Coordinates of C-alpha atoms and ligand atoms in Angstrom, one line a residue:
M32 CA 5.3 43.6 -24.1
L33 CA 5.4 45.3 -27.4
S34 CA 9.1 45.9 -27.7
R35 CA 9.8 42.2 -27.2
Q36 CA 7.5 41.3 -30.1
L37 CA 9.0 43.9 -32.3
A38 CA 12.6 43.6 -31.2
Q39 CA 14.3 43.0 -34.5
K40 CA 12.3 45.7 -36.3
L41 CA 13.3 48.2 -33.7
R42 CA 16.9 48.0 -34.8
A43 CA 15.9 50.2 -37.8
Y44 CA 15.5 53.2 -35.5
E45 CA 18.1 55.4 -34.0
T46 CA 18.2 54.9 -30.2
P47 CA 17.3 56.1 -27.7
F48 CA 13.7 56.6 -28.5
Y49 CA 10.3 56.2 -26.9
L50 CA 8.2 53.4 -28.3
Y51 CA 4.4 53.9 -27.9
D52 CA 1.9 51.1 -28.0
M53 CA -1.0 52.8 -29.6
A54 CA -3.3 49.9 -29.3
L55 CA -2.7 49.8 -25.5
L56 CA -3.3 53.5 -25.3
R57 CA -6.6 53.1 -27.0
Q58 CA -7.6 50.1 -24.8
T59 CA -6.7 52.2 -21.7
L60 CA -8.8 55.1 -22.9
E61 CA -11.7 52.7 -23.7
S62 CA -11.5 51.4 -20.2
V63 CA -11.4 54.7 -18.4
V64 CA -14.2 56.2 -20.6
Y65 CA -16.4 53.1 -20.2
E66 CA -16.0 52.9 -16.4
S67 CA -16.5 56.7 -15.9
K68 CA -19.7 56.7 -18.0
R69 CA -21.4 54.5 -15.4
Y70 CA -21.3 57.4 -13.0
G71 CA -21.3 60.3 -15.4
Y72 CA -17.8 61.4 -14.3
H73 CA -15.8 64.0 -16.3
L74 CA -12.3 63.2 -17.4
H75 CA -9.3 65.4 -18.0
Y76 CA -5.9 64.2 -19.1
A77 CA -2.9 65.8 -17.2
I78 CA -0.9 66.9 -20.2
K79 CA 2.3 67.3 -18.1
A80 CA 2.5 63.5 -18.2
N81 CA 3.2 63.5 -21.9
Y82 CA 2.4 66.1 -24.5
D83 CA 3.3 64.1 -27.5
D84 CA 1.1 65.2 -30.5
R85 CA 0.0 61.8 -31.6
L86 CA -0.9 60.7 -28.1
L87 CA -2.9 63.9 -27.6
A88 CA -4.8 63.4 -30.8
V89 CA -5.9 59.9 -29.7
I90 CA -6.8 61.1 -26.2
R91 CA -8.9 63.9 -27.7
E92 CA -10.7 61.3 -29.9
Y93 CA -11.9 59.7 -26.7
G94 CA -13.5 62.9 -25.5
L95 CA -11.2 63.7 -22.5
G96 CA -10.5 67.3 -21.6
I97 CA -7.2 68.6 -20.3
D98 CA -5.6 69.5 -17.0
C99 CA -2.7 71.8 -17.5
A100 CA 0.0 73.4 -15.2
S101 CA 1.4 76.2 -17.3
G102 CA 0.5 78.8 -19.9
N103 CA 2.4 76.8 -22.5
E104 CA 0.6 73.6 -21.6
L105 CA -2.7 75.4 -21.9
R106 CA -1.6 76.8 -25.3
K107 CA -0.6 73.3 -26.4
A108 CA -4.0 71.8 -25.4
I109 CA -5.8 74.5 -27.3
E110 CA -3.7 74.1 -30.4
A111 CA -4.3 70.4 -30.2
G112 CA -8.0 71.1 -30.5
F113 CA -9.2 70.5 -27.0
D114 CA -12.4 72.5 -26.0
P115 CA -11.4 75.3 -23.6
Q116 CA -14.6 74.4 -21.6
Q117 CA -13.0 71.0 -20.9
I118 CA -9.7 72.5 -19.7
V119 CA -8.6 73.2 -16.1
Y120 CA -5.5 75.0 -15.1
A121 CA -3.7 74.4 -11.8
G122 CA -0.2 75.5 -10.6
V123 CA 1.2 77.2 -7.5
G124 CA 3.0 79.9 -9.4
K125 CA 1.1 81.2 -12.4
R126 CA 2.7 84.2 -14.0
D127 CA 0.5 87.3 -14.9
K128 CA 0.9 86.7 -18.6
E129 CA -0.2 83.0 -18.1
L130 CA -3.3 84.1 -16.1
R131 CA -4.2 86.7 -18.7
Y132 CA -4.0 84.1 -21.4
A133 CA -6.1 81.6 -19.4
I134 CA -8.7 84.3 -18.7
S135 CA -8.9 85.2 -22.4
Q136 CA -9.5 81.5 -23.3
K137 CA -12.6 81.2 -21.1
I138 CA -11.5 77.7 -19.8
L139 CA -13.6 75.6 -17.5
A140 CA -11.8 76.8 -14.4
I141 CA -8.5 78.2 -13.2
N142 CA -7.7 76.1 -10.1
A143 CA -6.3 78.8 -7.8
E144 CA -3.7 77.8 -5.3
S145 CA -3.4 80.9 -3.0
I146 CA -5.5 83.7 -1.8
E147 CA -3.2 86.2 -3.5
E148 CA -3.8 84.4 -6.8
L149 CA -7.6 84.7 -6.4
Y150 CA -7.2 88.4 -5.9
L151 CA -4.9 88.7 -8.9
I152 CA -7.4 86.7 -11.1
D153 CA -10.1 89.1 -10.0
Q154 CA -8.0 92.1 -10.9
L155 CA -6.9 90.7 -14.3
S156 CA -10.4 89.7 -15.1
A157 CA -11.6 93.3 -14.3
E158 CA -8.9 94.6 -16.6
A159 CA -10.1 92.2 -19.3
G160 CA -13.7 93.2 -18.8
C161 CA -14.9 89.7 -17.9
K162 CA -15.7 87.4 -15.1
T163 CA -13.6 84.2 -14.7
D164 CA -14.6 80.8 -13.4
V165 CA -12.2 79.5 -10.8
A166 CA -12.0 76.5 -8.5
L167 CA -10.4 76.6 -5.0
R168 CA -7.5 74.1 -4.9
I169 CA -7.7 73.0 -1.3
N170 CA -4.8 71.3 0.6
P171 CA -6.7 68.5 2.3
D172 CA -3.8 67.3 4.5
I173 CA -3.9 63.6 3.4
D174 CA -1.0 61.2 3.4
P175 CA -1.3 59.5 0.0
K176 CA 1.1 56.6 1.0
T177 CA 3.3 57.2 -2.0
N178 CA 6.9 58.3 -2.7
H179 CA 7.3 61.5 -0.6
C180 CA 8.7 63.2 -3.7
I181 CA 5.3 63.0 -5.4
D182 CA 2.9 63.6 -2.6
T183 CA 1.1 67.0 -2.9
G184 CA -1.7 67.1 -0.4
Q185 CA -0.1 67.1 3.0
A186 CA -0.5 70.1 5.3
D187 CA 3.0 71.5 4.7
S188 CA 3.0 71.0 0.9
K189 CA 3.4 74.0 -1.4
F190 CA 0.2 73.0 -3.3
G191 CA -3.2 74.2 -2.7
I192 CA -4.7 76.6 -0.1
S193 CA -5.2 75.6 3.5
Y194 CA -8.8 75.0 4.4
E195 CA -8.3 77.2 7.5
E196 CA -7.2 80.1 5.3
I197 CA -10.3 79.8 3.1
L198 CA -12.5 79.8 6.1
E199 CA -10.8 83.0 7.4
Q200 CA -11.2 84.7 4.0
A201 CA -14.6 83.3 3.0
E202 CA -16.5 86.5 3.1
A203 CA -13.9 88.5 1.2
L204 CA -13.6 85.8 -1.4
K205 CA -17.3 85.6 -2.0
A206 CA -17.4 89.4 -2.5
L207 CA -14.7 89.4 -5.3
P208 CA -16.7 90.8 -8.2
N209 CA -14.8 89.4 -11.2
I210 CA -14.5 85.8 -10.3
N211 CA -17.1 83.0 -10.0
I212 CA -15.9 80.3 -7.5
V213 CA -17.5 77.4 -9.2
G214 CA -15.6 74.4 -7.9
I215 CA -13.4 72.7 -5.4
H216 CA -10.2 71.1 -6.6
L217 CA -7.6 68.8 -4.9
H218 CA -4.9 66.5 -6.0
I219 CA -3.3 64.5 -3.2
G220 CA -0.3 62.9 -5.0
S221 CA 0.7 60.6 -7.7
Q222 CA 1.4 56.8 -8.1
I223 CA -1.2 56.0 -5.4
R224 CA -1.6 52.2 -5.2
E225 CA -3.3 52.0 -1.8
L226 CA -6.8 52.9 -3.0
H227 CA -8.2 53.3 0.5
V228 CA -6.4 56.7 0.6
F229 CA -9.0 57.9 -1.8
E230 CA -11.7 56.9 0.7
N231 CA -10.0 59.2 3.3
M232 CA -9.9 61.9 0.7
C233 CA -13.6 61.7 0.0
N234 CA -14.4 61.9 3.7
K235 CA -12.4 65.1 4.0
V236 CA -13.9 66.6 0.9
N237 CA -17.4 65.9 2.1
V238 CA -16.8 67.9 5.3
I239 CA -15.0 70.7 3.4
V240 CA -17.7 71.1 0.8
E241 CA -20.5 70.9 3.3
N242 CA -18.8 73.6 5.6
L243 CA -18.0 75.9 2.7
E244 CA -21.5 75.6 1.2
S245 CA -23.0 76.4 4.6
L246 CA -21.0 79.7 4.4
G247 CA -22.6 80.6 1.1
F248 CA -20.3 79.1 -1.5
S249 CA -22.0 77.0 -4.2
F250 CA -19.9 74.5 -6.1
R251 CA -20.9 73.2 -9.5
F252 CA -18.1 70.6 -9.5
V253 CA -15.6 68.7 -7.3
D254 CA -12.3 67.9 -9.1
V255 CA -10.5 65.2 -7.3
G256 CA -7.4 65.3 -9.4
G257 CA -5.4 62.3 -10.6
G258 CA -3.0 60.0 -8.8
L259 CA -4.1 56.5 -9.7
G260 CA -0.9 54.4 -9.8
V261 CA 0.4 51.9 -12.3
N262 CA 2.2 48.6 -11.8
Y263 CA 5.9 49.5 -12.4
D264 CA 7.1 46.2 -10.9
V265 CA 5.4 43.8 -13.3
P266 CA 3.7 45.9 -16.0
E267 CA 2.6 42.8 -18.0
N268 CA 0.3 41.8 -15.1
E269 CA -1.6 45.0 -15.2
P270 CA -1.2 47.0 -18.4
I271 CA -4.5 48.9 -17.8
P272 CA -4.9 50.5 -14.3
N273 CA -7.9 49.6 -12.2
F274 CA -10.2 52.6 -13.0
A275 CA -13.3 50.6 -12.0
S276 CA -12.1 50.2 -8.4
L277 CA -11.2 53.8 -8.0
F278 CA -14.5 55.0 -9.4
S279 CA -16.4 52.7 -7.2
I280 CA -14.6 54.1 -4.1
I281 CA -15.4 57.6 -5.2
H282 CA -19.0 56.7 -5.9
N283 CA -19.5 55.0 -2.5
H284 CA -17.8 57.7 -0.5
L285 CA -18.1 61.1 -2.1
K286 CA -21.3 63.0 -1.3
V287 CA -21.9 64.3 -4.8
G288 CA -25.4 65.8 -4.7
D289 CA -26.0 67.3 -8.1
R290 CA -22.3 68.4 -8.5
E291 CA -20.2 67.1 -11.3
V292 CA -17.1 65.0 -10.4
H293 CA -13.9 65.5 -12.4
F294 CA -10.7 63.5 -12.6
E295 CA -7.3 64.5 -13.9
F296 CA -5.4 61.3 -14.8
G297 CA -1.9 61.5 -16.2
R298 CA 0.2 58.5 -15.4
A299 CA -2.7 56.1 -15.4
I300 CA -3.5 57.0 -19.1
V301 CA 0.0 57.0 -20.7
A302 CA 2.6 55.3 -18.4
E303 CA 2.1 51.8 -19.6
C304 CA 1.9 52.5 -23.3
G305 CA 5.4 53.9 -23.4
E306 CA 8.8 52.2 -23.2
L307 CA 12.3 53.8 -23.5
I308 CA 14.4 51.8 -26.0
T309 CA 18.1 52.2 -25.6
S310 CA 21.2 50.5 -27.0
V311 CA 24.1 49.0 -25.0
L312 CA 27.2 51.0 -25.7
F313 CA 29.7 49.3 -23.4
N314 CA 30.1 46.8 -20.6
K315 CA 32.7 47.3 -17.8
T316 CA 33.4 46.1 -14.3
T317 CA 34.4 48.5 -11.5
A318 CA 37.4 47.9 -9.2
T319 CA 34.8 46.8 -6.6
G320 CA 33.4 44.2 -9.0
R321 CA 30.2 46.0 -10.0
R322 CA 29.3 45.0 -13.5
L323 CA 28.1 48.1 -15.4
V324 CA 26.1 48.2 -18.6
I325 CA 26.4 51.7 -20.2
V326 CA 23.4 52.5 -22.4
D327 CA 22.9 55.3 -24.8
A328 CA 20.0 56.8 -22.9
S329 CA 20.5 58.7 -19.6
M330 CA 18.7 60.9 -17.1
T331 CA 18.3 63.4 -19.9
E332 CA 15.7 61.0 -21.6
L333 CA 14.2 59.5 -18.4
I334 CA 15.0 61.4 -15.2
R335 CA 12.6 59.6 -12.8
P336 CA 15.1 57.1 -11.4
A337 CA 17.7 59.9 -10.7
L338 CA 15.1 62.4 -9.5
Y339 CA 12.8 60.2 -7.3
G340 CA 14.6 56.9 -7.0
S341 CA 11.8 55.4 -9.2
Y342 CA 11.9 51.9 -10.4
H343 CA 11.4 50.9 -14.0
N344 CA 11.3 47.2 -15.0
I345 CA 14.2 46.7 -17.4
E346 CA 14.7 44.0 -20.0
N347 CA 17.2 43.1 -22.7
I348 CA 14.9 42.5 -25.6
T349 CA 17.4 41.3 -28.2
S350 CA 19.7 39.0 -26.3
E351 CA 19.5 35.3 -27.3
E352 CA 21.4 34.2 -24.3
T353 CA 19.9 31.8 -21.8
L354 CA 22.1 32.7 -18.9
T355 CA 21.5 35.9 -16.9
S356 CA 23.8 38.1 -14.9
K357 CA 23.3 41.0 -12.4
Y358 CA 24.1 44.4 -13.8
T359 CA 24.0 48.1 -12.9
I360 CA 22.5 50.0 -15.8
V361 CA 23.9 53.5 -16.2
G362 CA 23.5 56.3 -18.7
T363 CA 25.8 58.6 -20.5
A364 CA 25.2 61.8 -18.6
C365 CA 28.0 63.4 -16.5
E366 CA 26.2 62.8 -13.2
S367 CA 26.9 60.0 -10.7
T368 CA 23.1 59.7 -10.0
D369 CA 22.6 58.8 -13.7
V370 CA 21.8 55.2 -12.8
F371 CA 18.7 53.5 -14.1
Q372 CA 18.9 50.6 -11.8
E373 CA 21.3 48.7 -9.6
N374 CA 21.5 44.9 -9.5
V375 CA 19.2 44.1 -12.4
S376 CA 19.0 40.5 -13.5
L377 CA 19.3 40.6 -17.4
K378 CA 20.1 38.0 -20.0
R379 CA 23.8 38.2 -20.6
T380 CA 24.2 41.6 -22.3
K381 CA 26.7 42.8 -24.9
R382 CA 27.4 45.9 -27.0
G383 CA 24.6 46.6 -29.4
D384 CA 21.8 44.8 -27.5
L385 CA 18.5 46.7 -27.2
I386 CA 17.3 47.4 -23.7
S387 CA 13.7 48.4 -22.8
L388 CA 12.8 50.5 -19.7
K389 CA 9.2 49.8 -19.4
S390 CA 6.2 51.9 -18.2
A391 CA 8.0 55.0 -19.3
G392 CA 5.1 56.8 -21.1
A393 CA 4.4 59.2 -18.3
Y394 CA 6.8 61.8 -17.0
G395 CA 9.5 60.5 -19.3
M396 CA 9.6 62.5 -22.5
S397 CA 7.9 65.4 -20.9
M398 CA 10.8 65.7 -18.4
A399 CA 13.5 65.2 -21.0
S400 CA 16.3 67.8 -21.0
R401 CA 19.2 68.8 -23.2
Y402 CA 21.8 68.5 -20.5
N403 CA 25.2 67.7 -22.0
L404 CA 23.6 68.9 -25.2
H405 CA 22.1 65.6 -25.7
D406 CA 19.5 65.4 -28.5
L407 CA 16.0 64.9 -27.3
P408 CA 14.8 61.3 -27.9
G409 CA 12.6 60.5 -30.8
A410 CA 9.2 58.7 -30.8
V411 CA 8.2 55.5 -32.6
Y412 CA 4.5 54.6 -32.7
S413 CA 3.5 51.0 -33.0
D414 CA 1.0 51.6 -35.7
E415 CA 3.7 53.1 -38.0
I416 CA 6.1 50.2 -37.7
E417 CA 6.2 48.1 -40.9
Ligands
PLP689 C1 -3.0 69.1 -10.2 C2 -2.6 67.8 -10.8 N1 -3.6 67.1 -11.4 C3 -3.3 65.9 -12.0 C4 -2.0 65.4 -12.0 C5 -1.7 64.0 -12.6 O1 -1.3 63.1 -11.7 P1 -1.2 61.6 -12.1 O2 -0.2 61.5 -13.2 O3 -0.7 60.9 -10.9 O4 -2.5 61.1 -12.5 C6 -1.0 66.1 -11.3 C7 0.4 65.5 -11.3 O5 1.3 66.1 -10.8 C8 -1.3 67.3 -10.7 O6 -0.4 68.1 -10.1

């Protein structure tokens, strides 16, 4: 782990900050690009996972496009130099001004998530005097076997359009004059570790595509979203996610025909290359005997544990102690849920020690807030450390 190797040098930086292992990011991108090329798959990076400029520049170097979820994410991607024809834009609640902007940028597809949105894109495209490429984000009703806070493809979810509704509206949708329905999109959830779930997804998509094409739709691409999980428990065992296995499942189960297949990975690209480095401020013991370590980061820098009960592997990277103790690691925010982890076994920990919360490159910095008027955390890149 990078922070352990660099521990003493990291003392030069003001905590808390995100530490990015740029070599690992490159190795991850090499792996996903190499494995996807075997099948000619198209890759997009889900910019919501982390929109750090330096990470984006490296991701662009490897030829990935972008998946975005807001007008500002789209603007960020375009300003970072990504080709609009490699950008897709999903989101259940796109504002009119965001849609107008997306229409003007001629992106690969707006992934529409309701029938009303399709009508609105048609109307706004007419006003702009153009035709817009869209994909239908379908809700496939699949249990992704992940934390229920991050599943997105079950029947009752707010994401996507129900297949039944598309069937009911098929004729009207085909007749909309200012949109081209060029693709099918779905994203069933995040942090999926049971890869057989993707097999179920392929089986459903095959039926959906076949039925819709028999009704006269014609899809140039199927975008199967992201979702590939990472190893939060022991990141050192699996620093690069298993892209090869996922692609092989898709290859064996998705009836592709001459359609393109697109992926939108977020977590799998950037989670493992980032760590949140924080300093120990104080130790104290509660009246009930719970030993607290209070660190200078909080849910404002990394909200995942407070928001979803997510686990991050935590290590004291500077302690020279041989003995360990059990601690509860808490942050500085004025919220009782601002707890990074209960009952963590750490080397005996004292004020000033540096603590790493690992696998924090995805949905860490991009979800940071200024609650309690905390400063946003900085970023330190491994290739800039002397
Ligand atoms: C539509 C869409 N695509 C891709 C992603 C990226 O997912 P992951 O980070 O699990 O790969 C998300 C995440 O929420 C999403 O909503």
